[in-house]
Coordinates of C-alpha atoms in Angstrom, one line a residue:
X12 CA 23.9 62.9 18.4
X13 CA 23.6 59.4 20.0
X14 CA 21.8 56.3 18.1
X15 CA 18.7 57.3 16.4
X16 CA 17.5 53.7 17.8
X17 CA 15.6 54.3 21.0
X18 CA 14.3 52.1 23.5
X19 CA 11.0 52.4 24.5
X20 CA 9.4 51.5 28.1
X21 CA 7.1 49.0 27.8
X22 CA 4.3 48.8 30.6
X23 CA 3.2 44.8 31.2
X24 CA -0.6 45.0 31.5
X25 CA -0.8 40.8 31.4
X26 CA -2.9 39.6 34.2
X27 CA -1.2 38.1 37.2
X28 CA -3.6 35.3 37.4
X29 CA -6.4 34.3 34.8
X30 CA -9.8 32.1 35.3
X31 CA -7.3 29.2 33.8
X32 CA -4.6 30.0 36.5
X33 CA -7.3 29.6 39.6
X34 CA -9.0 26.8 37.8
X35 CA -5.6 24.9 37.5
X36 CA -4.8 25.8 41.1
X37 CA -8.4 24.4 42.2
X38 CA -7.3 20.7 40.9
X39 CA -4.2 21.0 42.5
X40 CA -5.1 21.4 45.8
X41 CA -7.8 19.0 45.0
X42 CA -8.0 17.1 48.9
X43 CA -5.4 18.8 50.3
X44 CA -6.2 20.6 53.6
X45 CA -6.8 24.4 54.2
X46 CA -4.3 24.5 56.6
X47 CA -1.3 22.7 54.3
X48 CA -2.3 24.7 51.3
X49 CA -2.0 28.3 52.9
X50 CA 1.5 27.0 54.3
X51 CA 2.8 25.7 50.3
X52 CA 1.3 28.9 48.9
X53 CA 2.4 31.5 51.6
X54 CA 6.1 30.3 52.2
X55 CA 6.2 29.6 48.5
X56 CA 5.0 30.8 45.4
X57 CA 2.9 33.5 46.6
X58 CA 5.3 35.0 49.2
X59 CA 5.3 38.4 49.5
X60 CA 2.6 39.1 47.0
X61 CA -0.2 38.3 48.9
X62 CA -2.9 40.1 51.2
X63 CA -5.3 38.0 53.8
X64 CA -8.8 40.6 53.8
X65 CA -10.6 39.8 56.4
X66 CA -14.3 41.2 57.8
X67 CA -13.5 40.8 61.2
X68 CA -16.6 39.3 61.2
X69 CA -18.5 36.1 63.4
X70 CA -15.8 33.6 61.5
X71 CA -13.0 35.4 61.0
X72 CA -10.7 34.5 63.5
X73 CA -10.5 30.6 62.0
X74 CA -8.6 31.7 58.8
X75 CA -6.7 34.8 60.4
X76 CA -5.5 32.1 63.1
X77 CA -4.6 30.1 60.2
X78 CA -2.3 32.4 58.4
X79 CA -1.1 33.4 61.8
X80 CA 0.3 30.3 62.3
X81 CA 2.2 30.2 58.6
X82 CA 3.3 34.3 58.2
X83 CA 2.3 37.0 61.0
X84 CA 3.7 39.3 58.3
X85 CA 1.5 38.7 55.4
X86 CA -0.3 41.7 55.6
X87 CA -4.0 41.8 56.8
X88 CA -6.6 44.4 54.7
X89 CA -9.9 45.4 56.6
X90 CA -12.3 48.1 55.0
X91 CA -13.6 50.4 57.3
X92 CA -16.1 51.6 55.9
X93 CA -17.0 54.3 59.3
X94 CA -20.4 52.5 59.1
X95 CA -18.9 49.3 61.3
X96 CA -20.2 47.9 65.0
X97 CA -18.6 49.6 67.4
X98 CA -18.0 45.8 68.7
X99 CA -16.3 44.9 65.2
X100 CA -13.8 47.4 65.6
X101 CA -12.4 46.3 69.4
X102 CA -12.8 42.9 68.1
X103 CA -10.1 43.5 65.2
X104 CA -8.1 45.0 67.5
X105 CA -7.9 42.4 69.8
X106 CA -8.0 39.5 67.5
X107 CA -5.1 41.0 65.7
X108 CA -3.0 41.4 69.2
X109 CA -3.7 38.2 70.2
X110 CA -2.6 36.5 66.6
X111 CA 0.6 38.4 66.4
X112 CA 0.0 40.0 63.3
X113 CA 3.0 42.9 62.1
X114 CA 0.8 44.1 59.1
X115 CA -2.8 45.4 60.0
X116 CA -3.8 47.8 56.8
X117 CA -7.0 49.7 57.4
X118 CA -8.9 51.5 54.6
X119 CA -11.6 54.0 54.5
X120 CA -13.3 55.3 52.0
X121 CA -12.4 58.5 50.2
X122 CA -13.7 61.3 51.9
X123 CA -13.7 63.3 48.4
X124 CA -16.3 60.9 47.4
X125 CA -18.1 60.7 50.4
X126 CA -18.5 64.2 49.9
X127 CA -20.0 63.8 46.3
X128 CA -21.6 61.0 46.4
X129 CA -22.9 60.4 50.5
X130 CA -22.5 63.9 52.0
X131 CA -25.7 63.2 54.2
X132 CA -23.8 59.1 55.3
X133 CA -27.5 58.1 54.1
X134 CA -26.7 56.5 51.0
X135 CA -27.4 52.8 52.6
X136 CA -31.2 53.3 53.4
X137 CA -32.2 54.2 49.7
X138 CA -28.8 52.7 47.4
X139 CA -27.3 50.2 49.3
X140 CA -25.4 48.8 46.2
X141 CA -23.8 52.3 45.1
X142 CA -23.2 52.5 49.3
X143 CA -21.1 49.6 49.4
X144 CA -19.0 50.4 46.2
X145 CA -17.9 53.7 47.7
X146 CA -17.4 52.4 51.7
X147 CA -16.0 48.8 50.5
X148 CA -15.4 48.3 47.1
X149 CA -12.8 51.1 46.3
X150 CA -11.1 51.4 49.4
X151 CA -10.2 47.5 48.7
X152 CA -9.3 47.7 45.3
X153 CA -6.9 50.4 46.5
X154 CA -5.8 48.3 49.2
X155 CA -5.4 45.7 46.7
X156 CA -3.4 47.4 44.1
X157 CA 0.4 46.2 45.4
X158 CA -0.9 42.2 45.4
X159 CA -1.2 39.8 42.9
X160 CA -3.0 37.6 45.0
X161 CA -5.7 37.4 48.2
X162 CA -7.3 35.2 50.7
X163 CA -11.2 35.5 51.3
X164 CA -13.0 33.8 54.4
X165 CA -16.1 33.1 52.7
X166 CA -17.6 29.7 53.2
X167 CA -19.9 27.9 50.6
X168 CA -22.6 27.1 53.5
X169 CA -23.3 30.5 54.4
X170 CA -26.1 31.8 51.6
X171 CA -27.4 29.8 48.2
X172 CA -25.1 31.9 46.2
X173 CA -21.9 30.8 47.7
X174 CA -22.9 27.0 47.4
X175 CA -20.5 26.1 44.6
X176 CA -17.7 28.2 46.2
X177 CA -14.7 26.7 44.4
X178 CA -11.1 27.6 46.7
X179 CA -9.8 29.6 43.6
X180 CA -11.0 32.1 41.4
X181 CA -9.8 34.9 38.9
X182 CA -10.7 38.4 40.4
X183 CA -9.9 41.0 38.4
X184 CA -6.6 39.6 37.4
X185 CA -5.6 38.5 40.3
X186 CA -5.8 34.7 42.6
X187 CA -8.6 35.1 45.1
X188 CA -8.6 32.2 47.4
X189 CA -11.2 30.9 49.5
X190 CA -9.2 28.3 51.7
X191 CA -12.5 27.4 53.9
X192 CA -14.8 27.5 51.0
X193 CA -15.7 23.6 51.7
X194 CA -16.3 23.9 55.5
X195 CA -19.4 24.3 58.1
X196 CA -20.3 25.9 60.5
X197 CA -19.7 22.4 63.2
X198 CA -16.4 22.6 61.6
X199 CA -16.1 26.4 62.1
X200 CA -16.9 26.1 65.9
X201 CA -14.9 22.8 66.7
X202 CA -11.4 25.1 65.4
X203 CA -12.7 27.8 67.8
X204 CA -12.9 25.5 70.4
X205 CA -9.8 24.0 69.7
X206 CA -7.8 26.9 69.4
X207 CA -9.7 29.1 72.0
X208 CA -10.2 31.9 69.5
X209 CA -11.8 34.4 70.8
X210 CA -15.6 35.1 69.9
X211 CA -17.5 38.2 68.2
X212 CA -19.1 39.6 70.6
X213 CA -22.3 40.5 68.7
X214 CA -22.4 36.8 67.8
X215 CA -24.3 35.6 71.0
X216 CA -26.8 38.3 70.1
X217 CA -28.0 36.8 67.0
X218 CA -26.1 38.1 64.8
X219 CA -24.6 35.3 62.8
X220 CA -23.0 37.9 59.3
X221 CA -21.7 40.9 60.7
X222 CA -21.4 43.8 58.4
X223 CA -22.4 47.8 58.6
X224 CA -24.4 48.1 61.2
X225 CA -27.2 50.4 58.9
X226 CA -27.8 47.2 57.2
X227 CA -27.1 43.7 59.5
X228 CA -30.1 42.7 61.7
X229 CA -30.2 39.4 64.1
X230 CA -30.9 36.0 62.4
X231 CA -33.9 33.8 63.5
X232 CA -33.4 30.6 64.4
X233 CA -33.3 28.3 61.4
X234 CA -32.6 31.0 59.2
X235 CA -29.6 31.7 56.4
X236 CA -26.6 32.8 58.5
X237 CA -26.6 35.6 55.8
X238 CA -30.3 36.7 56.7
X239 CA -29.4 39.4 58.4
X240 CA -27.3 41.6 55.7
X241 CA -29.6 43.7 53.8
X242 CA -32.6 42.0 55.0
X243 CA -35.3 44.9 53.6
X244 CA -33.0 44.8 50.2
X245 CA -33.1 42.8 46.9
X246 CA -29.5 42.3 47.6
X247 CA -27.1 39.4 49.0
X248 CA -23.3 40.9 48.3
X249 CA -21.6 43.8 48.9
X250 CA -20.2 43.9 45.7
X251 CA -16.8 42.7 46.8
X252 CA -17.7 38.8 46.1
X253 CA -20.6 38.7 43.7
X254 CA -22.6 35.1 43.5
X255 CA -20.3 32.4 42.0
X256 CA -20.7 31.1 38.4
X257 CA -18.5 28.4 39.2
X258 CA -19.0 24.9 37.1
X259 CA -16.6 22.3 38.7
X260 CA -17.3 20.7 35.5
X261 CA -16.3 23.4 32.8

């Protein structure tokens, strides 16, 4: 018989990142540019275990030209959630062509639990929240599960709750970043210009936050950019990002 000693497997189930990680990260890219700070994270540290998710959305192309132009193989995650504009779906097609990108990932929701839990696709008129955690929020934790890190396009102007947007925070163990959390929307459109990124087409329509189209409507002048996501709902998130708690001074 061998040595009574065994060895046992031991499964590590410490956190990639914690809320100290991000918050240490957040004062040391303190000033420094979007643009630098995807190129020292992405070639460095962070190579290889890193996702960009990206909407596909009226902004997206700023930050997806942005990564493009450190790593075309860091891989790109968008949730299709089968309730998506027509429009959105070309327009990630082309965007993605024209940025060079090798990694395009596309999730959909599980059709067992569509079948359980939104047989009738109706799910967003009467429970919008429970409708977004089956079409977005488990597809991209699955999509999720092989990085220890991602980068988020939302900006801090776009609604009241993304105001104090900090560039780094702790999502469920892992480093969510939020490289254009500090920038507006003149900023936004001076890159497009710049870089002639193509537009979304449903943006010259009115509609400034482009989600499922059940549940995005066309924002009136001088309203939130956001005003058109939910807009009959007591709801502001999908469930993906919920509202910052963020304290710059904690």
């Amino acid at each position: 018989m061998g040595d009574p000693a065994r060895l046992l497997d031991m499964i590590d189930v410490t956190p990639p990142f914690t809320r100290a990680d991000a918050m240490a990260m957040q004062e040391r890219f303190e000033g420094v540019s979007a643009q630098e700070m995807l190129f020292e994270l992405l070639v460095g540290e962070l190579r290889g275990r890193i996702a960009a998710v990206s909407s596909f959305g009226a902004e997206s192309a700023v930050l997806l030209h942005m990564v493009a132009q450190v790593d075309v193989d860091v891989p790109v995650v968008f949730t299709n959630t089968q309730k998506m504009f027509g429009e959105t779906l070309a327009y990630r097609d082309e965007l993605a062509e024209k940025l060079g990108f090798t990694d395009l990932r596309v999730f959909r929701p599980d059709p067992r639990l569509l079948a359980i839990k939104d047989k009738t696709g109706l799910r967003w008129s009467y429970d919008p929240d429970g409708c977004c955690d089956l079409r977005k929020v488990e597809p991209l934790r699955r999509a999720l599960a092989p990085f220890d890190a991602w980068i988020s396009g939302r900006k801090g102007f776009q609604s009241g709750t993304r105001t104090a947007l900090p560039r780094f925070e702790e999502d469920e163990g892992r480093l969510k970043i939020n490289p254009l959390a500090d920038w507006d929307k003149a900023k936004l459109d001076a890159y497009f210009a710049e870089h002639e990124l193509p537009r979304h087409p449903l943006e010259a329509q009115g509609y400034l936050s482009i989600g499922c189209a059940p549940c995005t409507t066309k924002v009136a002048p001088g309203e939130d950019p956001r005003a058109g996501r939910w807009r009959s709902f007591d709801k502001v998130e999908c469930g993906i990002h919920a509202p910052t708690d963020y304290d710059p001074m904690i």
